[in-house]
GROMACS .gro file of N, CA, C and O in nm:
model
  320
    1MET      N    1  -4.871  -1.811  -1.097
    1MET     CA    2  -4.757  -1.881  -1.154
    1MET      C    3  -4.790  -1.919  -1.299
    1MET      O    4  -4.892  -1.980  -1.325
    2PRO      N    5  -4.703  -1.882  -1.394
    2PRO     CA    6  -4.730  -1.915  -1.535
    2PRO      C    7  -4.720  -2.065  -1.558
    2PRO      O    8  -4.652  -2.136  -1.484
    3PRO      N    9  -4.789  -2.116  -1.660
    3PRO     CA   10  -4.781  -2.260  -1.689
    3PRO      C   11  -4.638  -2.300  -1.728
    3PRO      O   12  -4.562  -2.220  -1.782
    4LYS      N   13  -4.605  -2.423  -1.699
    4LYS     CA   14  -4.470  -2.474  -1.729
    4LYS      C   15  -4.453  -2.493  -1.879
    4LYS      O   16  -4.546  -2.530  -1.949
    5LYS      N   17  -4.331  -2.464  -1.927
    5LYS     CA   18  -4.300  -2.485  -2.068
    5LYS      C   19  -4.274  -2.632  -2.094
    5LYS      O   20  -4.216  -2.701  -2.013
    6MET      N   21  -4.320  -2.676  -2.209
    6MET     CA   22  -4.295  -2.815  -2.249
    6MET      C   23  -4.159  -2.822  -2.320
    6MET      O   24  -4.125  -2.734  -2.398
    7GLN      N   25  -4.084  -2.925  -2.289
    7GLN     CA   26  -3.955  -2.950  -2.351
    7GLN      C   27  -3.962  -3.085  -2.423
    7GLN      O   28  -4.032  -3.176  -2.379
    8THR      N   29  -3.890  -3.096  -2.532
    8THR     CA   30  -3.881  -3.222  -2.605
    8THR      C   31  -3.734  -3.259  -2.617
    8THR      O   32  -3.651  -3.175  -2.648
    9VAL      N   33  -3.704  -3.385  -2.590
    9VAL     CA   34  -3.567  -3.434  -2.599
    9VAL      C   35  -3.571  -3.575  -2.658
    9VAL      O   36  -3.672  -3.645  -2.646
   10LYS      N   37  -3.464  -3.613  -2.725
   10LYS     CA   38  -3.457  -3.745  -2.785
   10LYS      C   39  -3.373  -3.836  -2.696
   10LYS      O   40  -3.256  -3.808  -2.670
   11LEU      N   41  -3.434  -3.945  -2.646
   11LEU     CA   42  -3.364  -4.043  -2.564
   11LEU      C   43  -3.378  -4.179  -2.630
   11LEU      O   44  -3.489  -4.224  -2.655
   12ASN      N   45  -3.267  -4.242  -2.659
   12ASN     CA   46  -3.265  -4.374  -2.724
   12ASN      C   47  -3.348  -4.374  -2.853
   12ASN      O   48  -3.424  -4.466  -2.880
   13GLY      N   49  -3.337  -4.268  -2.930
   13GLY     CA   50  -3.407  -4.259  -3.057
   13GLY      C   51  -3.556  -4.230  -3.044
   13GLY      O   52  -3.627  -4.227  -3.144
   14GLU      N   53  -3.604  -4.206  -2.924
   14GLU     CA   54  -3.746  -4.180  -2.900
   14GLU      C   55  -3.762  -4.040  -2.844
   14GLU      O   56  -3.689  -4.000  -2.754
   15GLU      N   57  -3.858  -3.964  -2.898
   15GLU     CA   58  -3.881  -3.828  -2.848
   15GLU      C   59  -3.964  -3.834  -2.721
   15GLU      O   60  -4.067  -3.901  -2.716
   16VAL      N   61  -3.916  -3.763  -2.619
   16VAL     CA   62  -3.985  -3.759  -2.490
   16VAL      C   63  -4.021  -3.614  -2.462
   16VAL      O   64  -3.938  -3.525  -2.475
   17GLU      N   65  -4.146  -3.591  -2.423
   17GLU     CA   66  -4.193  -3.458  -2.389
   17GLU      C   67  -4.214  -3.450  -2.238
   17GLU      O   68  -4.267  -3.542  -2.178
   18PHE      N   69  -4.171  -3.339  -2.177
   18PHE     CA   70  -4.189  -3.321  -2.034
   18PHE      C   71  -4.201  -3.174  -2.002
   18PHE      O   72  -4.160  -3.088  -2.080
   19LYS      N   73  -4.259  -3.145  -1.886
   19LYS     CA   74  -4.273  -3.007  -1.840
   19LYS      C   75  -4.146  -2.968  -1.767
   19LYS      O   76  -4.101  -3.038  -1.675
   20GLU      N   77  -4.090  -2.856  -1.805
   20GLU     CA   78  -3.966  -2.808  -1.747
   20GLU      C   79  -3.988  -2.765  -1.601
   20GLU      O   80  -4.082  -2.692  -1.571
   21GLY      N   81  -3.904  -2.813  -1.510
   21GLY     CA   82  -3.907  -2.769  -1.371
   21GLY      C   83  -4.005  -2.841  -1.280
   21GLY      O   84  -4.019  -2.804  -1.163
   22THR      N   85  -4.071  -2.945  -1.329
   22THR     CA   86  -4.170  -3.012  -1.245
   22THR      C   87  -4.105  -3.093  -1.133
   22THR      O   88  -4.159  -3.095  -1.022
   23LEU      N   89  -3.994  -3.158  -1.158
   23LEU     CA   90  -3.926  -3.233  -1.053
   23LEU      C   91  -3.879  -3.138  -0.944
   23LEU      O   92  -3.896  -3.164  -0.825
   24ARG      N   93  -3.821  -3.028  -0.984
   24ARG     CA   94  -3.773  -2.927  -0.888
   24ARG      C   95  -3.887  -2.879  -0.798
   24ARG      O   96  -3.871  -2.866  -0.677
   25SER      N   97  -4.005  -2.856  -0.857
   25SER     CA   98  -4.118  -2.809  -0.777
   25SER      C   99  -4.171  -2.922  -0.687
   25SER      O  100  -4.213  -2.894  -0.574
   26MET      N  101  -4.169  -3.047  -0.733
   26MET     CA  102  -4.212  -3.159  -0.650
   26MET      C  103  -4.121  -3.175  -0.528
   26MET      O  104  -4.168  -3.208  -0.419
   27LEU      N  105  -3.992  -3.153  -0.548
   27LEU     CA  106  -3.896  -3.165  -0.439
   27LEU      C  107  -3.887  -3.037  -0.356
   27LEU      O  108  -3.818  -3.034  -0.255
   28ARG      N  109  -3.954  -2.933  -0.401
   28ARG     CA  110  -3.952  -2.800  -0.338
   28ARG      C  111  -3.808  -2.750  -0.323
   28ARG      O  112  -3.767  -2.699  -0.219
   29ALA      N  113  -3.732  -2.769  -0.430
   29ALA     CA  114  -3.592  -2.727  -0.433
   29ALA      C  115  -3.583  -2.585  -0.487
   29ALA      O  116  -3.653  -2.550  -0.581
   30PRO      N  117  -3.496  -2.502  -0.428
   30PRO     CA  118  -3.479  -2.367  -0.480
   30PRO      C  119  -3.423  -2.368  -0.622
   30PRO      O  120  -3.355  -2.463  -0.662
   31LYS      N  121  -3.454  -2.264  -0.699
   31LYS     CA  122  -3.411  -2.259  -0.839
   31LYS      C  123  -3.260  -2.260  -0.855
   31LYS      O  124  -3.208  -2.307  -0.955
   32ASP      N  125  -3.188  -2.207  -0.757
   32ASP     CA  126  -3.042  -2.200  -0.770
   32ASP      C  127  -2.972  -2.328  -0.720
   32ASP      O  128  -2.851  -2.340  -0.734
   33MET      N  129  -3.047  -2.424  -0.668
   33MET     CA  130  -2.988  -2.549  -0.619
   33MET      C  131  -2.967  -2.646  -0.734
   33MET      O  132  -3.055  -2.668  -0.816
   34LYS      N  133  -2.848  -2.705  -0.741
   34LYS     CA  134  -2.816  -2.803  -0.845
   34LYS      C  135  -2.870  -2.939  -0.804
   34LYS      O  136  -2.846  -2.985  -0.693
   35LEU      N  137  -2.943  -3.003  -0.893
   35LEU     CA  138  -2.989  -3.140  -0.871
   35LEU      C  139  -2.893  -3.231  -0.947
   35LEU      O  140  -2.911  -3.258  -1.065
   36THR      N  141  -2.790  -3.275  -0.879
   36THR     CA  142  -2.685  -3.354  -0.943
   36THR      C  143  -2.726  -3.501  -0.953
   36THR      O  144  -2.814  -3.547  -0.879
   37ALA      N  145  -2.660  -3.574  -1.040
   37ALA     CA  146  -2.690  -3.716  -1.060
   37ALA      C  147  -2.673  -3.797  -0.932
   37ALA      O  148  -2.760  -3.878  -0.900
   38PRO      N  149  -2.565  -3.778  -0.854
   38PRO     CA  150  -2.552  -3.857  -0.729
   38PRO      C  151  -2.667  -3.832  -0.631
   38PRO      O  152  -2.716  -3.925  -0.568
   39VAL      N  153  -2.712  -3.708  -0.621
   39VAL     CA  154  -2.823  -3.675  -0.532
   39VAL      C  155  -2.951  -3.742  -0.581
   39VAL      O  156  -3.024  -3.804  -0.503
   40LEU      N  157  -2.977  -3.734  -0.711
   40LEU     CA  158  -3.097  -3.795  -0.768
   40LEU      C  159  -3.094  -3.947  -0.756
   40LEU      O  160  -3.196  -4.010  -0.728
   41LYS      N  161  -2.976  -4.007  -0.776
   41LYS     CA  162  -2.964  -4.153  -0.764
   41LYS      C  163  -2.992  -4.200  -0.621
   41LYS      O  164  -3.055  -4.303  -0.600
   42LYS      N  165  -2.945  -4.123  -0.524
   42LYS     CA  166  -2.968  -4.157  -0.383
   42LYS      C  167  -3.118  -4.151  -0.352
   42LYS      O  168  -3.172  -4.241  -0.288
   43ILE      N  169  -3.185  -4.047  -0.399
   43ILE     CA  170  -3.329  -4.033  -0.377
   43ILE      C  171  -3.404  -4.144  -0.449
   43ILE      O  172  -3.501  -4.198  -0.398
   44ASN      N  173  -3.359  -4.180  -0.569
   44ASN     CA  174  -3.428  -4.278  -0.653
   44ASN      C  175  -3.427  -4.419  -0.591
   44ASN      O  176  -3.506  -4.503  -0.631
   45LYS      N  177  -3.339  -4.444  -0.495
   45LYS     CA  178  -3.334  -4.575  -0.429
   45LYS      C  179  -3.453  -4.594  -0.335
   45LYS      O  180  -3.483  -4.706  -0.295
   46THR      N  181  -3.523  -4.486  -0.302
   46THR     CA  182  -3.640  -4.492  -0.214
   46THR      C  183  -3.754  -4.562  -0.286
   46THR      O  184  -3.784  -4.531  -0.401
   47GLU      N  185  -3.819  -4.656  -0.218
   47GLU     CA  186  -3.932  -4.727  -0.277
   47GLU      C  187  -4.055  -4.636  -0.281
   47GLU      O  188  -4.070  -4.545  -0.199
   48VAL      N  189  -4.145  -4.662  -0.376
   48VAL     CA  190  -4.270  -4.587  -0.387
   48VAL      C  191  -4.352  -4.609  -0.260
   48VAL      O  192  -4.365  -4.722  -0.213
   49GLY      N  193  -4.402  -4.501  -0.204
   49GLY     CA  194  -4.481  -4.507  -0.082
   49GLY      C  195  -4.401  -4.479   0.044
   49GLY      O  196  -4.457  -4.450   0.149
   50LYS      N  197  -4.269  -4.487   0.035
   50LYS     CA  198  -4.182  -4.459   0.150
   50LYS      C  199  -4.144  -4.311   0.150
   50LYS      O  200  -4.155  -4.243   0.049
   51GLU      N  201  -4.096  -4.263   0.264
   51GLU     CA  202  -4.054  -4.124   0.275
   51GLU      C  203  -3.902  -4.114   0.267
   51GLU      O  204  -3.831  -4.205   0.307
   52PHE      N  205  -3.855  -4.001   0.216
   52PHE     CA  206  -3.712  -3.971   0.215
   52PHE      C  207  -3.696  -3.827   0.257
   52PHE      O  208  -3.790  -3.749   0.258
   53GLU      N  209  -3.575  -3.794   0.299
   53GLU     CA  210  -3.549  -3.658   0.342
   53GLU      C  211  -3.469  -3.586   0.234
   53GLU      O  212  -3.369  -3.639   0.183
   54PHE      N  213  -3.516  -3.469   0.199
   54PHE     CA  214  -3.447  -3.387   0.098
   54PHE      C  215  -3.453  -3.242   0.142
   54PHE      O  216  -3.561  -3.189   0.167
   55ASN      N  217  -3.337  -3.181   0.153
   55ASN     CA  218  -3.328  -3.039   0.186
   55ASN      C  219  -3.400  -3.008   0.318
   55ASN      O  220  -3.466  -2.906   0.331
   56GLY      N  221  -3.390  -3.102   0.415
   56GLY     CA  222  -3.449  -3.080   0.546
   56GLY      C  223  -3.598  -3.108   0.555
   56GLY      O  224  -3.661  -3.082   0.657
   57ARG      N  225  -3.658  -3.161   0.449
   57ARG     CA  226  -3.801  -3.193   0.447
   57ARG      C  227  -3.820  -3.342   0.423
   57ARG      O  228  -3.745  -3.403   0.349
   58LYS      N  229  -3.927  -3.395   0.482
   58LYS     CA  230  -3.965  -3.534   0.454
   58LYS      C  231  -4.065  -3.532   0.340
   58LYS      O  232  -4.163  -3.460   0.344
   59ILE      N  233  -4.035  -3.611   0.236
   59ILE     CA  234  -4.118  -3.614   0.116
   59ILE      C  235  -4.152  -3.760   0.086
   59ILE      O  236  -4.065  -3.847   0.097
   60LYS      N  237  -4.277  -3.785   0.048
   60LYS     CA  238  -4.321  -3.920   0.015
   60LYS      C  239  -4.294  -3.946  -0.133
   60LYS      O  240  -4.327  -3.864  -0.218
   61MET      N  241  -4.235  -4.061  -0.162
   61MET     CA  242  -4.206  -4.100  -0.300
   61MET      C  243  -4.334  -4.148  -0.367
   61MET      O  244  -4.401  -4.237  -0.317
   62THR      N  245  -4.367  -4.087  -0.478
   62THR     CA  246  -4.484  -4.127  -0.556
   62THR      C  247  -4.436  -4.189  -0.687
   62THR      O  248  -4.321  -4.169  -0.727
   63PRO      N  249  -4.523  -4.265  -0.755
   63PRO     CA  250  -4.481  -4.324  -0.884
   63PRO      C  251  -4.439  -4.216  -0.986
   63PRO      O  252  -4.342  -4.234  -1.058
   64LEU      N  253  -4.512  -4.103  -0.989
   64LEU     CA  254  -4.478  -3.996  -1.083
   64LEU      C  255  -4.343  -3.933  -1.048
   64LEU      O  256  -4.261  -3.906  -1.137
   65MET      N  257  -4.316  -3.914  -0.919
   65MET     CA  258  -4.188  -3.857  -0.878
   65MET      C  259  -4.074  -3.951  -0.917
   65MET      O  260  -3.970  -3.907  -0.965
   66LYS      N  261  -4.095  -4.081  -0.899
   66LYS     CA  262  -3.993  -4.180  -0.934
   66LYS      C  263  -3.961  -4.171  -1.084
   66LYS      O  264  -3.844  -4.172  -1.124
   67LYS      N  265  -4.064  -4.157  -1.168
   67LYS     CA  266  -4.043  -4.146  -1.312
   67LYS      C  267  -3.968  -4.018  -1.347
   67LYS      O  268  -3.880  -4.017  -1.433
   68ARG      N  269  -4.004  -3.908  -1.280
   68ARG     CA  270  -3.937  -3.781  -1.309
   68ARG      C  271  -3.792  -3.781  -1.264
   68ARG      O  272  -3.705  -3.725  -1.331
   69ILE      N  273  -3.762  -3.846  -1.152
   69ILE     CA  274  -3.624  -3.856  -1.106
   69ILE      C  275  -3.543  -3.939  -1.205
   69ILE      O  276  -3.431  -3.902  -1.242
   70THR      N  277  -3.599  -4.051  -1.252
   70THR     CA  278  -3.531  -4.135  -1.350
   70THR      C  279  -3.506  -4.057  -1.479
   70THR      O  280  -3.396  -4.066  -1.536
   71LEU      N  281  -3.605  -3.981  -1.523
   71LEU     CA  282  -3.586  -3.897  -1.642
   71LEU      C  283  -3.474  -3.795  -1.619
   71LEU      O  284  -3.390  -3.775  -1.706
   72GLY      N  285  -3.471  -3.734  -1.502
   72GLY     CA  286  -3.367  -3.637  -1.470
   72GLY      C  287  -3.228  -3.698  -1.475
   72GLY      O  288  -3.134  -3.638  -1.528
   73ILE      N  289  -3.216  -3.819  -1.423
   73ILE     CA  290  -3.086  -3.889  -1.425
   73ILE      C  291  -3.046  -3.917  -1.570
   73ILE      O  292  -2.932  -3.894  -1.610
   74ASN      N  293  -3.141  -3.966  -1.649
   74ASN     CA  294  -3.112  -3.997  -1.790
   74ASN      C  295  -3.078  -3.873  -1.870
   74ASN      O  296  -2.991  -3.876  -1.959
   75LEU      N  297  -3.143  -3.762  -1.842
   75LEU     CA  298  -3.112  -3.637  -1.913
   75LEU      C  299  -2.973  -3.588  -1.879
   75LEU      O  300  -2.904  -3.533  -1.964
   76GLN      N  301  -2.932  -3.607  -1.756
   76GLN     CA  302  -2.796  -3.564  -1.717
   76GLN      C  303  -2.691  -3.650  -1.784
   76GLN      O  304  -2.585  -3.601  -1.820
   77LYS      N  305  -2.719  -3.778  -1.803
   77LYS     CA  306  -2.626  -3.866  -1.876
   77LYS      C  307  -2.611  -3.820  -2.019
   77LYS      O  308  -2.504  -3.825  -2.077
   78LYS      N  309  -2.721  -3.773  -2.079
   78LYS     CA  310  -2.723  -3.730  -2.219
   78LYS      C  311  -2.637  -3.606  -2.242
   78LYS      O  312  -2.577  -3.590  -2.346
   79LYS      N  313  -2.627  -3.519  -2.143
   79LYS     CA  314  -2.553  -3.393  -2.158
   79LYS      C  315  -2.404  -3.416  -2.172
   79LYS      O  316  -2.333  -3.335  -2.227
   80LYS      N  317  -2.353  -3.527  -2.120
   80LYS     CA  318  -2.208  -3.553  -2.122
   80LYS      C  319  -2.156  -3.585  -2.259
   80LYS      O  320  -2.216  -3.620  -2.349
   0.00000   0.00000   0.00000
């Protein structure tokens, strides 16, 4: 698997760098599946250390996953 590409985006006047596709791989979501804001917001309500179900799998919420989900939600707000 080739290394992930780095992306840079400006949020609230601050440049944020992140690896493209890392949240999708953490959630083990297929490439053609849309990760919409309502889905991400529902997952984001899960506390760190607790499990949630996504796409038929049980996944444990980690601090890094929580940050990536929050970033995903904020990036989707920016596109509008």
